Coordinates of C-alpha atoms and ligand atoms in Angstrom, one line a residue:
M1 CA -13.5 -4.5 0.8
S2 CA -12.9 -0.8 1.3
Y3 CA -9.4 0.3 0.7
E4 CA -6.8 2.5 2.6
A5 CA -3.6 1.6 1.1
I6 CA -4.6 2.0 -2.6
Q7 CA -7.0 3.9 -4.5
V8 CA -9.0 2.8 -7.3
E9 CA -10.9 4.5 -10.3
T10 CA -12.3 3.8 -13.6
H11 CA -12.0 5.6 -16.8
G12 CA -14.4 4.4 -19.3
K13 CA -13.1 0.5 -19.8
V14 CA -9.7 1.0 -18.0
G15 CA -9.3 0.3 -14.3
L16 CA -6.9 2.5 -12.5
I17 CA -5.4 1.4 -9.2
R18 CA -2.9 3.9 -7.4
L19 CA -0.7 2.6 -4.5
H20 CA -1.2 4.8 -1.7
R21 CA 0.9 4.8 1.2
P22 CA 2.5 8.3 0.9
A23 CA 4.1 8.4 3.9
A24 CA 6.4 5.4 3.4
L25 CA 6.7 6.0 -0.4
N26 CA 4.2 3.1 -1.1
A27 CA 6.4 0.4 0.7
L28 CA 4.4 -2.8 0.1
N29 CA 2.9 -4.4 3.5
D30 CA 0.1 -6.9 3.7
Q31 CA -2.7 -4.5 3.8
L32 CA -1.5 -3.0 0.6
M33 CA -0.8 -6.2 -1.2
D34 CA -4.6 -7.7 0.0
E35 CA -6.2 -4.8 -1.1
L36 CA -4.2 -4.8 -4.4
G37 CA -4.9 -8.6 -4.8
D38 CA -8.7 -7.6 -4.2
A39 CA -8.9 -4.8 -6.6
L40 CA -7.1 -6.4 -9.3
Q41 CA -9.4 -9.6 -9.2
K42 CA -12.4 -7.3 -9.2
F43 CA -11.3 -5.5 -12.3
D44 CA -10.2 -8.7 -14.0
A45 CA -13.9 -10.1 -13.1
D46 CA -15.4 -6.8 -14.3
E47 CA -17.0 -7.2 -17.6
G48 CA -16.9 -3.4 -18.2
I49 CA -12.9 -3.4 -17.9
G50 CA -10.5 -4.1 -20.7
C51 CA -7.5 -2.8 -19.1
I52 CA -5.8 -1.9 -15.9
V53 CA -3.1 0.4 -15.0
L54 CA -1.1 0.3 -12.1
T55 CA 0.4 3.3 -10.6
G56 CA 1.9 5.0 -7.7
S57 CA 3.1 8.5 -6.8
E58 CA 5.4 11.0 -8.6
K59 CA 7.9 10.1 -6.0
A60 CA 7.7 6.7 -5.8
F61 CA 5.8 3.7 -7.6
A62 CA 6.9 1.7 -4.6
A63 CA 9.9 1.8 -2.3
G64 CA 10.0 -2.0 -1.9
A65 CA 8.7 -4.3 1.0
D66 CA 7.9 -2.5 4.0
I67 CA 11.3 -2.9 6.0
A68 CA 9.8 -1.8 9.3
A69 CA 7.0 -4.6 9.2
I70 CA 9.4 -7.3 8.4
V71 CA 12.7 -6.3 10.5
D72 CA 11.8 -8.7 13.2
H73 CA 10.3 -11.4 11.1
T74 CA 11.6 -15.1 12.1
Y75 CA 12.0 -18.0 9.4
I76 CA 9.0 -19.5 10.8
D77 CA 7.0 -16.1 10.4
A78 CA 7.9 -16.0 6.7
Y79 CA 7.5 -19.7 6.0
K80 CA 4.2 -19.8 8.1
S81 CA 2.5 -16.6 6.3
N82 CA 3.9 -17.8 3.0
F83 CA 5.1 -14.2 2.9
I84 CA 5.0 -12.6 -0.6
T85 CA 3.6 -15.5 -2.7
R86 CA 0.3 -15.5 -0.9
N87 CA -0.4 -12.3 -2.8
W88 CA 1.7 -12.3 -5.4
E89 CA 0.0 -15.3 -7.4
H90 CA -3.2 -13.4 -7.5
I91 CA -1.4 -10.6 -9.3
R92 CA 0.3 -13.1 -11.6
R93 CA -3.1 -14.8 -12.5
V94 CA -4.8 -11.7 -13.8
R95 CA -6.0 -12.4 -17.2
K96 CA -6.6 -8.7 -18.7
P97 CA -3.6 -6.7 -19.6
V98 CA -2.0 -4.8 -16.9
I99 CA 0.1 -1.7 -17.5
G100 CA 2.7 -0.3 -14.9
A101 CA 2.7 3.5 -15.1
V102 CA 6.0 4.1 -13.0
A103 CA 7.4 7.6 -11.6
G104 CA 10.0 7.8 -9.2
F105 CA 11.4 4.8 -7.3
A106 CA 10.5 1.2 -8.2
L107 CA 12.8 -0.7 -5.7
G108 CA 12.9 -4.1 -4.3
G109 CA 9.5 -5.5 -4.4
G110 CA 8.5 -2.3 -5.9
C111 CA 10.7 -2.9 -8.9
E112 CA 9.6 -6.7 -8.9
L113 CA 5.9 -5.3 -8.9
A114 CA 6.4 -3.2 -11.6
M115 CA 7.8 -6.4 -13.6
M116 CA 4.9 -8.2 -13.2
C117 CA 2.8 -5.6 -15.2
D118 CA 2.5 -6.9 -18.8
F119 CA 4.4 -3.5 -19.9
I120 CA 5.8 -0.5 -18.0
I121 CA 5.4 3.1 -19.5
A122 CA 8.2 4.9 -17.3
A123 CA 8.2 8.8 -16.1
D124 CA 11.7 10.2 -17.0
N125 CA 12.1 10.6 -13.2
A126 CA 11.7 6.8 -12.7
K127 CA 14.7 4.8 -11.2
F128 CA 14.4 0.8 -10.9
G129 CA 16.9 -1.1 -8.6
Q130 CA 17.1 -4.2 -6.3
P131 CA 18.8 -2.9 -3.5
E132 CA 18.0 -5.9 -1.1
V133 CA 21.8 -6.8 -0.9
K134 CA 22.2 -3.6 1.2
L135 CA 19.5 -5.1 3.8
G136 CA 21.5 -8.2 4.0
V137 CA 18.7 -10.1 2.0
V138 CA 18.1 -11.4 -1.4
P139 CA 15.3 -10.4 -3.8
G140 CA 12.2 -12.3 -2.9
A141 CA 9.5 -11.8 -5.3
G142 CA 11.0 -12.6 -8.8
G143 CA 14.1 -9.9 -9.1
T144 CA 16.4 -12.5 -9.7
Q145 CA 14.3 -14.0 -12.4
R146 CA 12.5 -11.5 -14.1
L147 CA 15.3 -8.7 -14.1
P148 CA 17.6 -11.1 -16.0
R149 CA 14.8 -12.0 -18.6
A150 CA 14.1 -8.1 -18.9
V151 CA 17.6 -6.6 -18.8
S152 CA 20.2 -9.3 -19.6
K153 CA 22.3 -11.4 -17.0
A154 CA 25.0 -8.7 -17.0
K155 CA 22.8 -5.8 -16.2
A156 CA 20.6 -8.1 -13.4
M157 CA 23.9 -9.1 -11.9
D158 CA 25.2 -5.5 -11.8
M159 CA 21.8 -3.9 -10.1
C160 CA 21.4 -7.1 -7.7
L161 CA 24.9 -7.3 -6.5
T162 CA 25.8 -3.5 -6.3
A163 CA 22.2 -2.1 -5.7
R164 CA 22.8 0.5 -8.0
M165 CA 19.7 2.1 -9.7
M166 CA 18.8 2.1 -13.3
D167 CA 17.3 5.3 -14.6
A168 CA 14.5 5.4 -17.1
E169 CA 16.6 6.2 -19.9
E170 CA 19.0 3.1 -19.2
A171 CA 15.8 1.0 -18.3
E172 CA 14.2 1.7 -21.9
R173 CA 17.4 1.0 -23.7
A174 CA 17.7 -2.3 -21.5
G175 CA 14.1 -3.3 -22.7
L176 CA 12.5 -3.1 -18.9
V177 CA 10.3 -0.4 -20.2
S178 CA 8.3 -0.1 -23.3
R179 CA 8.5 3.9 -23.3
V180 CA 9.6 6.9 -21.5
V181 CA 7.6 10.0 -21.2
P182 CA 7.9 13.2 -19.4
L183 CA 6.6 13.0 -15.8
D184 CA 3.6 15.5 -16.5
K185 CA 2.5 13.1 -19.6
L186 CA 2.7 9.8 -17.7
M187 CA -0.8 9.2 -16.6
T188 CA -2.3 10.5 -20.0
E189 CA 0.1 8.2 -22.0
A190 CA -0.5 5.2 -19.7
L191 CA -4.5 6.0 -20.0
D192 CA -4.4 6.4 -23.6
A193 CA -2.6 3.1 -24.3
A194 CA -4.8 1.4 -21.9
T195 CA -8.2 2.8 -23.5
V196 CA -6.6 1.6 -27.0
I197 CA -6.0 -1.8 -25.6
A198 CA -9.6 -1.9 -24.1
S199 CA -11.2 -1.0 -27.3
M200 CA -9.9 -3.9 -28.9
S201 CA -11.4 -7.5 -28.7
L202 CA -11.1 -8.6 -24.9
P203 CA -10.6 -12.2 -25.6
T204 CA -7.9 -11.7 -28.3
V205 CA -6.4 -9.2 -26.1
M206 CA -6.3 -11.7 -23.5
M207 CA -5.0 -14.5 -25.9
I208 CA -2.2 -12.5 -27.0
K209 CA -1.1 -11.4 -23.2
D210 CA -1.3 -15.6 -22.8
A211 CA 0.7 -16.3 -25.6
V212 CA 3.4 -13.7 -25.1
D213 CA 3.6 -14.8 -21.9
R214 CA 4.0 -18.5 -22.8
A215 CA 7.6 -17.2 -24.6
Y216 CA 9.0 -17.1 -21.0
E217 CA 7.7 -20.4 -19.9
T218 CA 8.4 -22.6 -22.6
T219 CA 11.0 -23.5 -25.6
L220 CA 10.6 -22.0 -29.0
S221 CA 9.1 -24.7 -30.9
E222 CA 6.5 -25.6 -27.9
G223 CA 5.6 -21.6 -27.7
V224 CA 5.2 -21.2 -31.8
L225 CA 2.9 -24.3 -31.7
Y226 CA 0.8 -22.7 -28.8
E227 CA 0.5 -19.6 -30.9
R228 CA -0.6 -21.5 -33.9
R229 CA -3.0 -23.4 -32.1
V230 CA -4.3 -20.4 -30.3
F231 CA -4.3 -18.7 -34.0
H232 CA -6.5 -21.4 -35.4
S233 CA -9.1 -20.9 -32.4
V234 CA -9.4 -17.1 -33.4
F235 CA -11.2 -18.4 -36.5
G236 CA -13.8 -19.7 -34.4
T237 CA -14.8 -16.2 -33.1
E238 CA -17.3 -13.4 -34.0
H239 CA -14.7 -11.0 -33.3
Q240 CA -12.1 -12.2 -36.2
K241 CA -15.3 -11.9 -38.8
E242 CA -16.0 -8.7 -37.4
G243 CA -12.6 -7.3 -37.3
M244 CA -11.8 -8.5 -40.7
K245 CA -14.9 -7.6 -42.5
A246 CA -14.8 -4.1 -40.8
F247 CA -11.2 -3.8 -42.5
L248 CA -12.3 -4.7 -46.0
E249 CA -15.7 -2.6 -45.4
K250 CA -13.5 0.2 -44.6
R251 CA -15.1 1.0 -41.3
K252 CA -14.0 0.9 -37.4
P253 CA -14.4 -2.9 -36.0
V254 CA -17.4 -3.0 -33.4
F255 CA -16.2 -5.7 -31.1
K256 CA -19.2 -6.6 -28.9
Ligands
CO8_301 N1 10.0 0.3 3.8 C1 9.4 1.0 5.2 N2 9.6 2.3 5.0 C2 10.2 3.2 3.9 C3 10.6 2.3 2.8 C4 10.5 0.9 2.9 N3 11.0 0.2 1.7 N4 11.2 3.0 2.0 C5 10.9 4.5 2.3 N5 10.4 4.3 3.7 C6 9.9 5.4 4.2 C7 11.3 6.1 5.2 O1 11.4 5.4 6.2 C8 10.7 7.3 5.5 O2 9.9 7.5 6.4 P1 9.9 8.4 7.9 O3 9.6 9.9 6.9 O4 9.0 8.3 8.5 O5 11.5 8.7 8.2 C9 9.8 7.9 4.2 O6 9.6 6.5 3.7 C10 10.5 8.7 2.9 O7 11.9 8.1 2.7 P2 13.0 8.7 2.8 O8 13.1 10.0 3.8 O9 14.2 7.6 3.0 O10 13.4 9.3 1.2 P3 14.5 9.6 0.3 O11 13.8 10.4 -0.4 O12 15.5 10.1 1.3 O13 14.8 8.3 -0.2 C11 14.7 6.0 -1.1 C12 14.2 7.4 -0.8 C13 16.1 6.2 -1.8 C14 13.4 5.2 -1.8 C15 14.9 5.4 0.4 O14 13.7 5.6 1.2 C16 15.3 4.1 0.5 O15 16.5 3.6 0.2 N6 14.1 3.1 0.9 C17 14.3 1.4 1.0 C18 14.4 0.9 -0.4 C19 14.7 -0.6 -0.2 O16 16.0 -0.9 0.4 N7 13.8 -1.3 -0.7 C20 13.9 -2.8 -0.7 C21 13.1 -3.2 0.3 S1 13.3 -5.3 0.7 C22 12.2 -5.8 -0.4 O17 11.9 -5.0 -1.0 C23 12.1 -7.3 -0.6 C24 11.0 -7.5 -1.6 C25 10.5 -8.7 -1.2 C26 9.1 -8.6 -2.1 C27 7.9 -7.9 -0.9 C28 6.3 -8.1 -1.5 C29 5.8 -7.6 -0.5

C-alpha cells in the first residue's frame, strides 16, 4: 500500500508515522485511517522495529474527524460502514509500544487518537480537546471513556461539555501526557524515548504494555494476579538470564 495521508520513516529500531494532511490540519478521513492502520500493522509485524512514534505537524497532531467528509452521513451510512471502529480496532491491537508525539491541536478524534497511544509526549504548544458538543455530536472514539480515566471525571466532563481546550501544562498536571518539552525538541525527545524502549527486550516490553493495559480492564486483585503470572513466566526467557547476568557482571545486556 502506498501512502498519501501519512508519511512513514524508520530511525534505527524505531518506526515513525507522521499524519500528513496539512491542508485540513490532519483531519482524520477514511484514507488516513486506512493508511495508519496499515502502517501500524506493518511496524508491529516487523522484527526490526521495537517501538513506534505517532506524530502530526507542528500546528496539529490532528484536528479531529474530517467534518467535510461526514457532514452528510446518515445513521445507516455510519452503521453500515462501521464508522470509526473498523480502523480503530487495528490501532488498539498494536502490541509494540506506541508513543504519541503531540504538537498543536489534538481535538476530537485527534485527542482520542493521541489517547490510544501508550503515552504522550507533548510539545509546549499542544492543545487537547473534545469539541464535538459544538458540532451537535458526542465523542465517538473513546473520548467519554479514556479521557475520564486519564484526567478525572471532573476535567473530562468540563472538556466534553464546554469544549474548552486543555493546554500542555494542564495536560501534564492532569496526567494526560507524560512529559512536556519545547516544540523544537519534541521529535528528538520522542525518538530518544522510543530508542531507549527499542533497546530493551522486545517480549518484555510487550508484556509490560499488556500488563499496564490490564489495569484499565479489570479489578486490582485480578490485575495483580495477571502481573504475577507474567512475572513468573519471564523466568522462562533468555532475556531474564541475560538482563540479570549483565547487571551482576557490570556490563550492558545484549537482548537478541
Ligand atoms: N475537518 C475538516 N477540516 C478541518 C478540520 C476538521 N476537523 N479542522 C480543520 N479543518 C480545515 C479547515 O476547514 C481549514 O480548511 P480551509 O483552509 O480549506 O478553510 C483548515 O483546516 C485550517 O483550519 P482553520 O482555518 O480553521 O485553522 P485555525 O487555526 O483558524 O483553527 C482549529 C484551528 C481550532 C483546530 C479549527 O480548525 C477547528 O476548530 N477545527 C475543528 C475541530 C473539531 O471540531 N474537531 C472535532 C471533529 S468531530 C470528531 O472528531 C468526532 C470524532 C470521531 C472519531 C473519528 C475517527 C476517524
